[in-house]
PDB file of C-alpha atoms in Angstrom:
ATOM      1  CA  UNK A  39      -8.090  17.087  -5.698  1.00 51.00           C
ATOM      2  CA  UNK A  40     -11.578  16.453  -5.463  1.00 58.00           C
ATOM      3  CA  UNK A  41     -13.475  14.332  -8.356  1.00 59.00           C
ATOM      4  CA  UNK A  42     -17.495  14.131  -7.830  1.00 67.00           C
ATOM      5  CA  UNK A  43     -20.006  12.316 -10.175  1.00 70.00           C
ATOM      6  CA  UNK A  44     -16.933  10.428 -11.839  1.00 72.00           C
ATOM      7  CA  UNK A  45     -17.437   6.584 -13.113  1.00 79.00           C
ATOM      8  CA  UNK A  46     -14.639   4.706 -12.187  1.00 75.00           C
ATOM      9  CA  UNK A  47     -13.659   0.898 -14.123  1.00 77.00           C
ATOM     10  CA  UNK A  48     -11.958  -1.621 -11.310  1.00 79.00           C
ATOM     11  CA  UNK A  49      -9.716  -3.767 -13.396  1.00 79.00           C
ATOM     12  CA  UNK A  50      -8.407  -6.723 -12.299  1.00 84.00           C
ATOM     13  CA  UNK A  51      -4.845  -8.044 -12.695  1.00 82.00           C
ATOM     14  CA  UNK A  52      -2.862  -5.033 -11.777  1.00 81.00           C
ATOM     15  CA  UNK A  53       0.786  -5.779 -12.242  1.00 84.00           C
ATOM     16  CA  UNK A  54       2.556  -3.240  -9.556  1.00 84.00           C
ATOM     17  CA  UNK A  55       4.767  -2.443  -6.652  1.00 88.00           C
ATOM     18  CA  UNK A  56       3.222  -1.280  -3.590  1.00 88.00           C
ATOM     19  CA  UNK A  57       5.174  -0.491  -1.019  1.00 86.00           C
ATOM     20  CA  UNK A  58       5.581   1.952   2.589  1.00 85.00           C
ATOM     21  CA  UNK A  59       9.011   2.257   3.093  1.00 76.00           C
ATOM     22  CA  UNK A  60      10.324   4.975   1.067  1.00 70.00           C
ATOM     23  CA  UNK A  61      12.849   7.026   2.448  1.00 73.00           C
ATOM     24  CA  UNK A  62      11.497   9.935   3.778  1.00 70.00           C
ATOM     25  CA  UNK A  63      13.841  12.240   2.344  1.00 77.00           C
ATOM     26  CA  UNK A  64      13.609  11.057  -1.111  1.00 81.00           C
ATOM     27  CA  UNK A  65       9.911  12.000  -1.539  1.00 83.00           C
ATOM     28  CA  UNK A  66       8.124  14.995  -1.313  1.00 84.00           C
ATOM     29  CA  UNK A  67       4.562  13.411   0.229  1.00 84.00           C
ATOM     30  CA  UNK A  68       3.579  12.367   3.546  1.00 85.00           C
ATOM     31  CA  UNK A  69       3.570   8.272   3.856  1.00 87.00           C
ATOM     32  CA  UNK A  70       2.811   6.437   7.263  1.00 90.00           C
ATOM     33  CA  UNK A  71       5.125   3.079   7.983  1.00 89.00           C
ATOM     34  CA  UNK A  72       3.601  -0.628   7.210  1.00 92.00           C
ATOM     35  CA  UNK A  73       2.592  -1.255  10.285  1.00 93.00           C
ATOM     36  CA  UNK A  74       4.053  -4.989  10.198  1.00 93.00           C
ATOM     37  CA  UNK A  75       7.345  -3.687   9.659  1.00 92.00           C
ATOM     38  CA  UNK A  76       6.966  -1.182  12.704  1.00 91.00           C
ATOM     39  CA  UNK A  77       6.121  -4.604  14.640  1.00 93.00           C
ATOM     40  CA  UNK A  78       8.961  -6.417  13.572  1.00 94.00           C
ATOM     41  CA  UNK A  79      11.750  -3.263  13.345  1.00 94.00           C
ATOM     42  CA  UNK A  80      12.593  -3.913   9.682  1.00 92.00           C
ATOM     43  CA  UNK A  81      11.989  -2.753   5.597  1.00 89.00           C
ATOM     44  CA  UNK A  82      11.227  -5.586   5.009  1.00 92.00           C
ATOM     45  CA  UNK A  83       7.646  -6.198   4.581  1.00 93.00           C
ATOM     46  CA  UNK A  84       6.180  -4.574   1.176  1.00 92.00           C
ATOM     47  CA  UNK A  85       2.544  -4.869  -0.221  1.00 92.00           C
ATOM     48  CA  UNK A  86       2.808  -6.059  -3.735  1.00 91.00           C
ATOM     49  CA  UNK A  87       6.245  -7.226  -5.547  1.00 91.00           C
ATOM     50  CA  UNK A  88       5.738  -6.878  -9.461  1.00 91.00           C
ATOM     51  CA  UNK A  89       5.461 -10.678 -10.756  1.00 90.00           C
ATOM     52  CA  UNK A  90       6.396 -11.993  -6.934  1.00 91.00           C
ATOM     53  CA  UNK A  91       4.038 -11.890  -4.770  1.00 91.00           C
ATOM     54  CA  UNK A  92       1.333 -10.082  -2.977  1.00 92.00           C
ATOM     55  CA  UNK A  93       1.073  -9.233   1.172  1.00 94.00           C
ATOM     56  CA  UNK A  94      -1.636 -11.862   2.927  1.00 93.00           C
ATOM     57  CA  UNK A  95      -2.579  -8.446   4.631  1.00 94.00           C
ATOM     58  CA  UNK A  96      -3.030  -6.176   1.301  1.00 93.00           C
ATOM     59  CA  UNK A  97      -6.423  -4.885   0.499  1.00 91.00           C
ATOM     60  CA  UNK A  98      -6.083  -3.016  -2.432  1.00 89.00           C
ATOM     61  CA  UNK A  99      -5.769   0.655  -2.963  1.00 88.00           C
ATOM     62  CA  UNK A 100      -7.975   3.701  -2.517  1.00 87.00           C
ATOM     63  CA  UNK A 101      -8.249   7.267  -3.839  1.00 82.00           C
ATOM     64  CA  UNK A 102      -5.836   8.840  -3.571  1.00 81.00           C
ATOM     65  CA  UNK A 103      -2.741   6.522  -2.919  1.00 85.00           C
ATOM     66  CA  UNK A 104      -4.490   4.815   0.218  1.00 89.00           C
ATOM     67  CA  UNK A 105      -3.211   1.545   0.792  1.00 92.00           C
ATOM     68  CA  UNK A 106      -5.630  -0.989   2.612  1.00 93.00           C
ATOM     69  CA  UNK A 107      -4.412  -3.090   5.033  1.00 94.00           C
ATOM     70  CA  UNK A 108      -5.954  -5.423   8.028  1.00 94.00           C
ATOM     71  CA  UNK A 109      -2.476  -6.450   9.498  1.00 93.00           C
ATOM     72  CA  UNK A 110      -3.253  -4.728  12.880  1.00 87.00           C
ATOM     73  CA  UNK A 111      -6.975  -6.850  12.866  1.00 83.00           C
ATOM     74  CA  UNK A 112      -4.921  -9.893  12.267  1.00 72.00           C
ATOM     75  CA  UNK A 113      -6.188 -11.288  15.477  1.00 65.00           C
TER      76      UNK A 113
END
């Protein structure tokens, strides 16, 4: 999908979950691994918890469904 001359409103305040460890065979999309949980060998590492809490390495997301993340500039 490709959207050209389109205004888009940042709101702050999102209330979400945001998270790369799906399993694979329950969706239908391609999704790469959190890279801090590929460090560590576990799940258990997720971007944003609704009302919880919110990864020190979480960016924000980008069109479409990119998640930003510096964990592998954490040096």
């Amino acid at each position: 999908m490709t959207v050209k001359n389109t205004k888009i409103l940042k709101l702050k305040g999102a209330n979400m979950d945001i998270d790369l460890i799906a399993n694979p065979k329950k969706i239908n999309w391609q999704q790469d691994e959190c890279p801090w949980n590929k460090e560590e060998n576990t799940k258990k590492h997720k971007c944003a918890i609704k009302n919880v809490s919110i990864c020190k390495y979480f960016r924000g997301i980008e069109p479409l469904d990119i998640v930003a993340c510096t964990y592998q500039f954490k040096k």
